[in-house]
Coordinates of C-alpha atoms and ligand atoms in Angstrom, one line a residue:
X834 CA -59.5 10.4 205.7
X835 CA -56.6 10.2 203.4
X836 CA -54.6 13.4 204.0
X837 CA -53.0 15.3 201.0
X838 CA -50.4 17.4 202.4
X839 CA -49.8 19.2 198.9
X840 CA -50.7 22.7 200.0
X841 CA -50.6 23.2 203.9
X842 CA -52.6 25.9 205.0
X843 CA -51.4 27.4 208.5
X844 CA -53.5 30.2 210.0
X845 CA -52.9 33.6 211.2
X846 CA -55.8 35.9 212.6
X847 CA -53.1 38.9 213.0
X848 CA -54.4 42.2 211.5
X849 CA -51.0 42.3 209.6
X850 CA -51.2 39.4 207.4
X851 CA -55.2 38.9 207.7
X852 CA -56.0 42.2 207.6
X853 CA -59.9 43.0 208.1
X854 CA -61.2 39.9 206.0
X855 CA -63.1 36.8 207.3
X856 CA -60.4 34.1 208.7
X857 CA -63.3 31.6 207.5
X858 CA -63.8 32.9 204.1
X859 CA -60.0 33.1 203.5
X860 CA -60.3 29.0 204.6
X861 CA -63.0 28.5 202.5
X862 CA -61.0 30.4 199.2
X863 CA -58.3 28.7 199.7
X864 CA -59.9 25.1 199.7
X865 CA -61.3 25.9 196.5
X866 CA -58.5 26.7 195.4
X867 CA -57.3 23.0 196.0
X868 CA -55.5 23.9 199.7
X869 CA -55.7 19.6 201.7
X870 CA -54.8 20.2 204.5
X871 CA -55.5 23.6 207.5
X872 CA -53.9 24.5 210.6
X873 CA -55.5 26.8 213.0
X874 CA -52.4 28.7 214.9
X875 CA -53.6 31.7 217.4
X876 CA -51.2 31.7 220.2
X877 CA -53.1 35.0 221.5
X878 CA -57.1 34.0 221.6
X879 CA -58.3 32.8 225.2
X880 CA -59.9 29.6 225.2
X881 CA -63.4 30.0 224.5
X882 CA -62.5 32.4 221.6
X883 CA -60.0 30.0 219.9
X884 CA -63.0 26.6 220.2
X885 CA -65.4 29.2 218.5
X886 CA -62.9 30.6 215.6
X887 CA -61.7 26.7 214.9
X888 CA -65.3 25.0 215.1
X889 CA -65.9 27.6 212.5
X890 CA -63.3 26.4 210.8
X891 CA -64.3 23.3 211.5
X892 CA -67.0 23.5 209.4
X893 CA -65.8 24.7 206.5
X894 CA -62.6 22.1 206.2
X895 CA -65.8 19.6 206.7
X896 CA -67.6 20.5 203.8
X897 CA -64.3 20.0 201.8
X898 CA -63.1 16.4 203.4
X899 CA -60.1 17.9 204.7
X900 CA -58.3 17.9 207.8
X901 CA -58.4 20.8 210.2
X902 CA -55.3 20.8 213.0
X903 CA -54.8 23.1 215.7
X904 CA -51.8 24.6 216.7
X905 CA -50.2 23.8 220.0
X906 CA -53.7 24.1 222.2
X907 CA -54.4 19.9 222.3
X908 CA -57.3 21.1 224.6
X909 CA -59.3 22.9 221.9
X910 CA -58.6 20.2 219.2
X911 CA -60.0 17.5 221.8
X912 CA -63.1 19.3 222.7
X913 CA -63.9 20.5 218.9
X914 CA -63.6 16.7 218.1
X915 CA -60.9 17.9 214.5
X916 CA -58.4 15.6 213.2
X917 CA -55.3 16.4 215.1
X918 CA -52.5 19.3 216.1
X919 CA -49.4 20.5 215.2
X920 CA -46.6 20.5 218.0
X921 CA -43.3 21.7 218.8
X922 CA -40.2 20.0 219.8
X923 CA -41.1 18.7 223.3
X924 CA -41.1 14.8 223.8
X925 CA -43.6 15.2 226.6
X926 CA -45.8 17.4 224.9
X927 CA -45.8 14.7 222.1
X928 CA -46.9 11.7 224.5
X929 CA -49.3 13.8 226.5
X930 CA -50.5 14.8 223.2
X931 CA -51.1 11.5 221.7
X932 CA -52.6 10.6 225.4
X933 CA -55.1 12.9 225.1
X934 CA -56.1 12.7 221.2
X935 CA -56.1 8.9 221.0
X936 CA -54.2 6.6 218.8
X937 CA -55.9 7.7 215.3
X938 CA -55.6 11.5 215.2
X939 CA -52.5 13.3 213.4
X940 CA -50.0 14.9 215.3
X941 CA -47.6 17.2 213.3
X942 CA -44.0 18.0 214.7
X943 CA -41.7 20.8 213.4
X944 CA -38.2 20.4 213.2
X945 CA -35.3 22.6 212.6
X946 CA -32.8 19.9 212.1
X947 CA -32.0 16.3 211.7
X948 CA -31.6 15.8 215.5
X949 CA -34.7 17.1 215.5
X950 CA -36.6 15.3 212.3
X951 CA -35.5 12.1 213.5
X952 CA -36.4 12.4 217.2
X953 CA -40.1 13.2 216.1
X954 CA -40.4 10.0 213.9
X955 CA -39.2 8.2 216.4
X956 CA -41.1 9.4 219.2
X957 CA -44.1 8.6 216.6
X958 CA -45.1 11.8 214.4
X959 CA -47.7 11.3 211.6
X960 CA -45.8 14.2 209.4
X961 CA -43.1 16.8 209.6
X962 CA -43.5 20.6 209.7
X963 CA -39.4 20.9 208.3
X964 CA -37.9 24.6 208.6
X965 CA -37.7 27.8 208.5
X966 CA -37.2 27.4 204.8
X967 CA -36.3 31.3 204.3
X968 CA -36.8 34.0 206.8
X969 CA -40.0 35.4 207.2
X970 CA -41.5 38.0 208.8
X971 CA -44.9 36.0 210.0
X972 CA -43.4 34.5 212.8
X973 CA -40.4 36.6 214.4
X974 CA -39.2 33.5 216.9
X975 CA -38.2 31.6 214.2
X976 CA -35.1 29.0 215.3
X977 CA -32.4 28.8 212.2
X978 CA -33.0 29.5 208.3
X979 CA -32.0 26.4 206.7
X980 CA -32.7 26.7 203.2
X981 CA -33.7 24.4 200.6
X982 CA -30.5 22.5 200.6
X983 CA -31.3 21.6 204.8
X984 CA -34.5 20.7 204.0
X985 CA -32.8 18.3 201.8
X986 CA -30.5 16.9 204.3
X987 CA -32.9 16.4 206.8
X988 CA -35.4 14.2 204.2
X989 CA -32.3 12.6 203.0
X990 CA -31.4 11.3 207.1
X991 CA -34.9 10.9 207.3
X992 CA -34.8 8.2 204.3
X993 CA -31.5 6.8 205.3
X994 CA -32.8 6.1 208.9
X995 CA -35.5 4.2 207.9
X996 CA -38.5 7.0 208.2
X997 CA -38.9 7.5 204.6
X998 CA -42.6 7.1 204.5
X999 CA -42.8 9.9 206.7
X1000 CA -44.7 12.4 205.1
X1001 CA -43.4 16.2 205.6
X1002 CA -43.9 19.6 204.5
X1003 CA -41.7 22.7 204.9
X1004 CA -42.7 26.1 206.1
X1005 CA -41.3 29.4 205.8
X1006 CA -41.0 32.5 203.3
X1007 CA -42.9 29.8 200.7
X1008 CA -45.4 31.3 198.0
X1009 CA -46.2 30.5 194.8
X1010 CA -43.3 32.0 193.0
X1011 CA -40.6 30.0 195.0
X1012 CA -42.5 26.8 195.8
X1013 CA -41.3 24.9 192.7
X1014 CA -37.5 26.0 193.3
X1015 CA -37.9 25.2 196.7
X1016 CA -39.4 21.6 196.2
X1017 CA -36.7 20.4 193.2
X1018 CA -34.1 22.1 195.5
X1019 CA -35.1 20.0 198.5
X1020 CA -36.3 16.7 197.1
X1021 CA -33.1 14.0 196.5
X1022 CA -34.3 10.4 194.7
X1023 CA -34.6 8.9 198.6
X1024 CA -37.2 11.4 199.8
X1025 CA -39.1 14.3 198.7
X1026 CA -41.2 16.8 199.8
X1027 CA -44.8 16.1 200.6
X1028 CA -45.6 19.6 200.2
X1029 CA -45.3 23.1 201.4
X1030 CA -46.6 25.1 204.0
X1031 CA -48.0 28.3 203.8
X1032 CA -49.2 31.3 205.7
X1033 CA -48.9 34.8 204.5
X1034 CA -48.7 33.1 200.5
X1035 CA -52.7 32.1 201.3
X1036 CA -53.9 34.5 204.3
X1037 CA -52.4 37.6 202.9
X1038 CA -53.2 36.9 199.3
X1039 CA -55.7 39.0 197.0
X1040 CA -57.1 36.0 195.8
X1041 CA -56.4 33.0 198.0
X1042 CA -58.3 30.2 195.7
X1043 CA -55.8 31.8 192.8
X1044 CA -52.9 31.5 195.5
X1045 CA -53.5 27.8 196.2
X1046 CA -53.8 26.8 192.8
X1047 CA -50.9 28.2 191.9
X1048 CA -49.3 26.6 195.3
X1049 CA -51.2 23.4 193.8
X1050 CA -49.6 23.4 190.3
X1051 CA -46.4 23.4 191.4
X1052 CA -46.4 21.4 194.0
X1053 CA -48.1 18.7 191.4
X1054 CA -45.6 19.4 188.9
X1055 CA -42.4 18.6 191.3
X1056 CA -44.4 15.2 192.0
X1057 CA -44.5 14.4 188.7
X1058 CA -40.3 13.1 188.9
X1059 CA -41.2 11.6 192.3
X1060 CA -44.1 9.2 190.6
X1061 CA -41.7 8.2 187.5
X1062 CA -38.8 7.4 189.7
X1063 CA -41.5 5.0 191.9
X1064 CA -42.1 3.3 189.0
X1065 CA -38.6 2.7 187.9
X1066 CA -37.6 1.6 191.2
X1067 CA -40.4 -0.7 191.4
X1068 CA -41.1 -2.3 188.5
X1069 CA -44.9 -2.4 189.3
X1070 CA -46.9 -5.2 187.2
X1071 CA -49.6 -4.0 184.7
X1072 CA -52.3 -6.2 183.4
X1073 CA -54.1 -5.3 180.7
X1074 CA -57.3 -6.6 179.6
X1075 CA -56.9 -4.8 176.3
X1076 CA -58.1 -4.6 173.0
X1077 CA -57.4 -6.4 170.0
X1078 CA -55.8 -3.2 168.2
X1079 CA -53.2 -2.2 171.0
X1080 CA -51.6 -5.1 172.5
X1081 CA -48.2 -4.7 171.7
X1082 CA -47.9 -1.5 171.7
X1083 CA -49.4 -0.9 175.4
X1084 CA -47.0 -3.5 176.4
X1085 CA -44.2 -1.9 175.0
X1086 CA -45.3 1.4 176.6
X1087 CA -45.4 -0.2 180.0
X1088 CA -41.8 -1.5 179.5
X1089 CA -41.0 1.8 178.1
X1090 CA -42.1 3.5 181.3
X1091 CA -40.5 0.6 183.7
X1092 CA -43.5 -1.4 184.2
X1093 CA -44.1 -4.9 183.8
X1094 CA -46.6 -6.0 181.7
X1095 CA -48.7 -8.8 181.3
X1096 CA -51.4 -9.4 178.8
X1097 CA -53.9 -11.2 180.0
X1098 CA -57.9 -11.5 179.1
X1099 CA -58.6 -15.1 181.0
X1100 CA -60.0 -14.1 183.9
X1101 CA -59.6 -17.2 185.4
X1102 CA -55.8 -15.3 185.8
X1103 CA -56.9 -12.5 187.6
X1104 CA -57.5 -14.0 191.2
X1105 CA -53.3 -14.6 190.9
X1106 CA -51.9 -11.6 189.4
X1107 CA -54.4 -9.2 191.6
X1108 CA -51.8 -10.6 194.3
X1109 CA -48.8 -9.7 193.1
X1110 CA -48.7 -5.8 194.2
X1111 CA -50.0 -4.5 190.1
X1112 CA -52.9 -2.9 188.5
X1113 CA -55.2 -3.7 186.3
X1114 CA -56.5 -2.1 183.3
X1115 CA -60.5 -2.8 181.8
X1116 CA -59.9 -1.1 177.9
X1117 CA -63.5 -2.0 176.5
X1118 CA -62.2 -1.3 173.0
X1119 CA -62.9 -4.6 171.4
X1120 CA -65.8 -5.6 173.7
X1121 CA -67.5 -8.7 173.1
X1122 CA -70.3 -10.7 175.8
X1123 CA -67.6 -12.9 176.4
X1124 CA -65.2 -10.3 177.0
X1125 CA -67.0 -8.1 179.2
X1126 CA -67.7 -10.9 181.6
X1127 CA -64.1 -11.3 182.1
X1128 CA -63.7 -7.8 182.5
X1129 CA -66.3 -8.2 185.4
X1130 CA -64.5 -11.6 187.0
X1131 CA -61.0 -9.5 186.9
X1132 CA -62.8 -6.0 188.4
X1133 CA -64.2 -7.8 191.6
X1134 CA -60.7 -10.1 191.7
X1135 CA -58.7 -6.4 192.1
X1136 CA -61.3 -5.2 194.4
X1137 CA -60.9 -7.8 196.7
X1138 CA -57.5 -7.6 196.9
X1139 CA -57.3 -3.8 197.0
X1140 CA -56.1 -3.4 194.1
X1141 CA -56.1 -0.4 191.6
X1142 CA -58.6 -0.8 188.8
X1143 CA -58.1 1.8 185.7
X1144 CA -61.0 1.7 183.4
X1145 CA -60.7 3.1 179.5
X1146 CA -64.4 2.8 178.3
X1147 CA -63.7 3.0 174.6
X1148 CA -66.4 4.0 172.2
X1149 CA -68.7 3.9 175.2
X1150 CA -70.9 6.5 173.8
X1151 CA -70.6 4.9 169.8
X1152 CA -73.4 2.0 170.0
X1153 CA -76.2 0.8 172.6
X1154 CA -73.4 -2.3 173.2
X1155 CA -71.1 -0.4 174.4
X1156 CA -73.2 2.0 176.2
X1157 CA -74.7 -0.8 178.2
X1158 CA -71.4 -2.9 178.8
X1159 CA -69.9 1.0 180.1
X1160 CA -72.8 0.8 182.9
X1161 CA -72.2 -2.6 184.1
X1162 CA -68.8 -2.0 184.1
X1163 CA -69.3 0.9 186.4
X1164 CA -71.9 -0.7 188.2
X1165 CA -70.2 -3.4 189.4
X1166 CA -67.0 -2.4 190.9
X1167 CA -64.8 0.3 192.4
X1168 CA -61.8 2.0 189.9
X1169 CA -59.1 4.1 191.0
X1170 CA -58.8 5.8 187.5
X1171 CA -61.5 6.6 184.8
X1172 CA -60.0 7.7 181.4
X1173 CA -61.6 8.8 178.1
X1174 CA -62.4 11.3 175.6
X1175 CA -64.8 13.8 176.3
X1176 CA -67.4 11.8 174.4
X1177 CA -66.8 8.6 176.6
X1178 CA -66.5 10.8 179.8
X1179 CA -69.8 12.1 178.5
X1180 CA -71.4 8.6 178.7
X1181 CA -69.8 7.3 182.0
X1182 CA -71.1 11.0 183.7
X1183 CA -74.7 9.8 181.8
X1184 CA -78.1 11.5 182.7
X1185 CA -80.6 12.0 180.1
X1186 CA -79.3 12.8 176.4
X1187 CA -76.8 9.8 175.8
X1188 CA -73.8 10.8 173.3
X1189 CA -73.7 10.0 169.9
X1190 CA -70.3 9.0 169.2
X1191 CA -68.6 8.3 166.1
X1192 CA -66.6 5.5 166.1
X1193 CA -64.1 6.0 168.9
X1194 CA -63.0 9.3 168.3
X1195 CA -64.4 12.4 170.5
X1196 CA -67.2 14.3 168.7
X1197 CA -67.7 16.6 171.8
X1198 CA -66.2 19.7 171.5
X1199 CA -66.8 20.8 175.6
X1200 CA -64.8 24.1 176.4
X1201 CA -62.1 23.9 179.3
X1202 CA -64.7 25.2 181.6
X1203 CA -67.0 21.9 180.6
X1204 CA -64.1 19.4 180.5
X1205 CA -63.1 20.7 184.1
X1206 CA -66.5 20.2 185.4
X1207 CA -67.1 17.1 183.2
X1208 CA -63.8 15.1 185.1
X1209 CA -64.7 16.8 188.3
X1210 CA -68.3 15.5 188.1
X1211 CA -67.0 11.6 187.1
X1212 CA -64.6 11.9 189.7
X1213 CA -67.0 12.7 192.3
X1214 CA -69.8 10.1 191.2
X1215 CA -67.3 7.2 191.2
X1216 CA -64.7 8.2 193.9
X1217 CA -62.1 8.0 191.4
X1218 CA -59.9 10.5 189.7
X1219 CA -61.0 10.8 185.8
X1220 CA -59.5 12.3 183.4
X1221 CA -60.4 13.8 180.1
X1222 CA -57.7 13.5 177.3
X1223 CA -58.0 15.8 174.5
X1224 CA -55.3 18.5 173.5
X1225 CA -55.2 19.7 176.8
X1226 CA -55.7 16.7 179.5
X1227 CA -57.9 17.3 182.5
X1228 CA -57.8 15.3 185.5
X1229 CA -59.8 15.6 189.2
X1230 CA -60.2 13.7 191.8
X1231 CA -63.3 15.3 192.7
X1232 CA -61.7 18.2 194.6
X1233 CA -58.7 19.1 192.8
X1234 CA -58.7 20.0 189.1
X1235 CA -55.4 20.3 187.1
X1236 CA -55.0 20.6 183.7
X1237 CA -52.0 19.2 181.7
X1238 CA -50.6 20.7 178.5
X1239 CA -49.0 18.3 177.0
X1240 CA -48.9 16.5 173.8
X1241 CA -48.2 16.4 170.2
X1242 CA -51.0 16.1 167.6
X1243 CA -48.6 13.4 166.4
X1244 CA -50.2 11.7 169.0
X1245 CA -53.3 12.1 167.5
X1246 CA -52.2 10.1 164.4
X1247 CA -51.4 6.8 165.6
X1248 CA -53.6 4.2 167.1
X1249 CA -54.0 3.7 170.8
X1250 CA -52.3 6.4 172.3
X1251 CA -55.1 6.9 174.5
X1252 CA -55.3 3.5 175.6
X1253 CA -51.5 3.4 176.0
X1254 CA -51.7 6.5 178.3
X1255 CA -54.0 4.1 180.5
X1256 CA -51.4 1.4 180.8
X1257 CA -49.2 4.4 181.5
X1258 CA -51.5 5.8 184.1
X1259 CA -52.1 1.9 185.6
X1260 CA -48.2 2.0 186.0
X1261 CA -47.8 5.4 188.3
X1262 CA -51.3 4.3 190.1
X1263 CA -50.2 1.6 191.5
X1264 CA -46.3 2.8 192.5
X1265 CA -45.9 3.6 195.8
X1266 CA -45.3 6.8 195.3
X1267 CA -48.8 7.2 193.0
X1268 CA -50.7 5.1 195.4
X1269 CA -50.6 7.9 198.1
X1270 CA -51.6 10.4 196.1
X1271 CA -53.4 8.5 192.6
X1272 CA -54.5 12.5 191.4
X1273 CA -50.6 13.5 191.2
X1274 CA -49.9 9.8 189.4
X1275 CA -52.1 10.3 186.7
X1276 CA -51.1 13.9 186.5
X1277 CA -47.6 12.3 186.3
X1278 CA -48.7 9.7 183.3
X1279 CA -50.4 12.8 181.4
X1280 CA -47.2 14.9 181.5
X1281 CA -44.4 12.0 181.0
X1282 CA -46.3 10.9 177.9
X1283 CA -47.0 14.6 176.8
X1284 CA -43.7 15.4 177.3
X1285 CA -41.6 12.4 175.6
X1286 CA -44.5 12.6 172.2
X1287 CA -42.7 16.6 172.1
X1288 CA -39.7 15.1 172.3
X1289 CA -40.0 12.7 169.9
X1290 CA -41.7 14.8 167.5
X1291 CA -38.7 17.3 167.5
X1292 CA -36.3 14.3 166.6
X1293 CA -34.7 14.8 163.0
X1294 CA -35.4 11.1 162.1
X1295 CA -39.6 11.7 162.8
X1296 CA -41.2 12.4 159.1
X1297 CA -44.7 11.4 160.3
X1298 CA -46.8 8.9 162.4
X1299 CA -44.8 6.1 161.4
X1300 CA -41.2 7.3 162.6
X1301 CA -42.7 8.6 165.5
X1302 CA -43.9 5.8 167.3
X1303 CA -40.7 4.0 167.8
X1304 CA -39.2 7.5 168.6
X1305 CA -41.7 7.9 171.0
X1306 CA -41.1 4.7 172.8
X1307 CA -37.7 5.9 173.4
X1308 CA -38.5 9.2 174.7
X1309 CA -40.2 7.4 177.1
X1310 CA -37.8 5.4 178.0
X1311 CA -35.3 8.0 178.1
X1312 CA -37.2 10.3 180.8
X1313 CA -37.8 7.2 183.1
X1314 CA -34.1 6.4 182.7
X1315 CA -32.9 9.9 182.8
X1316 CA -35.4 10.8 185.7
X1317 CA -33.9 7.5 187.8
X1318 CA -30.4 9.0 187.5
X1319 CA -31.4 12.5 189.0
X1320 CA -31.6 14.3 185.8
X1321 CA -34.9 16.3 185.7
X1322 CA -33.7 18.5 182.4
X1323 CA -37.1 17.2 180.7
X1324 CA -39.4 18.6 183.4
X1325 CA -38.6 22.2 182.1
X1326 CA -41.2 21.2 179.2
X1327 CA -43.7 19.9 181.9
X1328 CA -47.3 22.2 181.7
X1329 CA -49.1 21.2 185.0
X1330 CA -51.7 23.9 186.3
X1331 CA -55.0 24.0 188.3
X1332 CA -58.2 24.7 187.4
X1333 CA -60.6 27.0 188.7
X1334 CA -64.5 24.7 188.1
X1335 CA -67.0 27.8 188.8
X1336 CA -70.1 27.1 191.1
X1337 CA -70.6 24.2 193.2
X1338 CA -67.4 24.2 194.3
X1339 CA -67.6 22.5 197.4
X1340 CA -66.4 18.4 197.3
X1341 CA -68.9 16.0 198.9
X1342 CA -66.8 13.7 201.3
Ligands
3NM2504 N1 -43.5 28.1 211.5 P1 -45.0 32.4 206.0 S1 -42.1 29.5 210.0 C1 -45.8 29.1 211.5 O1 -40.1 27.6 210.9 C2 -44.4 29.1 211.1 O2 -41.4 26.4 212.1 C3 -42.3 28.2 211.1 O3 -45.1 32.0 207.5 C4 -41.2 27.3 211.4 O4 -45.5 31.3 205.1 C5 -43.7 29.9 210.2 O5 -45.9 33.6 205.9 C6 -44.4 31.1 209.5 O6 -43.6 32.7 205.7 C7 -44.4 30.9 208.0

């Protein structure tokens, strides 16, 4: 189970923060919200009472794919057979712990300060609980209040001593109103926050699926610098097996964003660049027989080397060609990202009525409510994230839904900025940063493009479509450049929020 530590749900069954409500309807709220990850901590409940109240939650956190911990009591987490605990301090506690739980399971560590941080990683942690952020009244033993700026030295020790890949979340006094300060406050270009933990912000809350996606926005939002920075420091390689109409321009977005890209529609070349670290990108714009069965020979040569696949169906709903090549396509391989209008998202989600679409231009005019459900749908058929591009962008990975609100209707006016925004999206994907977590990298492509197309737009020297483009390319490149040197002044404009999908909200895993 890959674990997103975004928004960390930690429990409390107190009458002043849970008040009379359900413990497992708070849960379940609050993973609808887009919550990945829930502690159980009850340090009062006898034995039998905590293994009923966390196989209850047991079941819920199921039903969503996500992991369920237990605080402190390794006994109950052993006997309800859940993915792991969190832990204090004690060494022995953490060996007796990993005795009992097995190799596999996550154990979480707290840690107050970088004595602490680093003895945890290397006595073997799987992630971080890093705190007490501010003080809080939830739990009145708390050790030292270390602020933002001590989270930030403890990640940046962390990184310096070699546990950068460490993945940890900080907890106390966090709620949906301070998250974002506290996460740019805490992050430094060597290590970032994974995410934030909460209790009172989710337990005590109203409405605890609105609380998480709030939570969820923001913490998606201070990712978004984390992804762009992955890329600049990485250089990642992104092969395009693009159409005829956007070559250049796709690779001059990929350099633009610091990628490296490579054109290349002989799949005979696949086999070889699938094995240099990169990602590949199937843009059916021009397809041709010929074409798509180099699409196919490249698909399987990224599979098999674990590779990210990002596939653009272009005008898949626009002719019976294209309509069946979108089908094989997807029939034949595993992709990390699906991308399209709502049109094409229309045809890759398929069922009965197939969409007429002009040309390759949307002519689906879906509501937010539809294009939430629409991405959310893809997502879940294909185990992908999708994303629908439109005036507002909406991406899912089948669980979470965020919308982006970004974007000029400059955009709009030039050719291939869709299919550029797949190179882009290739680019974060298969970062290492983007890898972990291929939801926030495409959330990251949507709002660096967005972003630098408002940018460019607002420049004196832009008249129109044609001034724009090479304006745009250097917004681009100014916000990876700008974003590699610590200067985050262009994330003011960034528009990152989740989405509420009514009904059905519960993820198949
Ligand atoms: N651990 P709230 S602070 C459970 O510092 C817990 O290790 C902490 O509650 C630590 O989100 C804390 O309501 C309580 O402030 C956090």
């Amino acid at each position: 189970m890959a674990v997103d530590y975004g928004v960390y749900l930690v429990t409390d069954s107190t009458p002043a923060i849970l008040g009379s409500r359900d413990l497992a309807a708070v849960v379940e709220a609050s993973l609808r919200g887009g919550t990945g990850i829930v502690q159980y901590r009850d340090k009062t409940a006898s034995h039998d009472d905590a293994v009923r109240a966390a196989r209850e939650l047991l079941a819920v956190t199921r039903r969503f794919g996500v992991p369920l911990l237990v605080n402190d009591r390794v006994e109950v987490a052993v006997e309800i057979g859940c993915e792991g605990v969190h832990i204090g301090q004690d060494d022995m506690e953490f060996q007796k712990a990993r005795q009992m739980l097995g190799p596999d399971k996550i154990i979480g560590v707290t840690a107050s300060s970088t004595e602490e941080a680093l003895r945890a990683c290397e006595a073997g942690a799987t992630y971080l609980g890093v705190g007490t952020v501010y003080a809080t009244q939830t739990k009145k033993d708390t050790k030292s209040i270390i602020g933002p700026h001590g989270v930030r030295d403890i990640l940046a020790a962390l990184a310096a001593a070699g546990h950068g890949s460490v993945p940890t979340v900080c907890i106390g006094g966090v709620n949906a109103s301070n998250a974002g300060d506290v996460l740019a406050a805490s992050s430094s270009p060597a290590k970032s926050l994974d995410g934030v933990a909460v209790v009172s912000a989710l337990v005590a809350a109203p409405d605890p699926a609105d609380a998480a996606r709030r939570l969820l926005g923001q913490v998606l939002r201070a990712r978004v610098p984390d992804v762009v920075r992955s890329v600049a420091a990485t250089t990642p390689l992104s092969h395009n097996m693009t159409n005829l109409v956007v070559q250049n321009i796709a690779a001059n977005v990929a350099l633009a964003v610091g990628a490296s890209p490579i054109m290349a529609n002989y799949a005979e070349e696949a086999a070889d660049l699938a094995r240099l670290g990169g990602a590949l990108v199937v843009n059916m714009g021009t397809v041709t027989p010929d074409g798509l069965k180099n699409y196919l020979q490249a698909l399987k040569a990224y599979n098999d080397a674990g590779r990210p696949v990002v596939l653009d169906p272009v005008g898949a709903g626009a002719t019976a060609v294209r309509r069946s090549a979108v089908e094989t396509l997807l029939s034949s391989g595993r992709y990390a990202v699906i991308k399209g209008n709502a049109s094409e998202m229309l045809t890759v989600l398929g069922g009965s009525a197939p969409v007429a679409q002009r040309g390759v231009d949307s002519t689906s005019q879906l509501t937010l409510a539809q294009r939430a459900r629409l991405v959310r749908d893809v997502a879940r058929r294909h185990r992908c994230v999708a994303l629908v591009t439109g005036a507002t962008d909406v991406v899912s990975d089948g669980r979470r839904v965020v919308r982006v609100d970004n974007g000029h209707e400059l955009l709009g006016m030039i050719t291939g900025s869709g299919c550029t925004l797949g190179t882009a999206v290739s680019a974060m994907v298969c970062s290492p940063v983007g890898a972990a977590d291929p939801l926030a990298a495409t959330v990251a492509a949507a709002v660096m493009f967005g972003v630098a197309s408002e940018m460019a737009a607002e420049r004196s020297e832009v008249r129109g479509p044609g001034t724009f483009v090479p304006a745009f390319l250097d917004e681009l490149y100014g916000i990876r450049k700008a974003t590699a040197a610590g200067d985050l002044r262009w994330l003011v404009l960034a528009k990152v929020q989740a989405v509420d999908v009514p009904g059905d909200e519960v993820a198949s895993s």
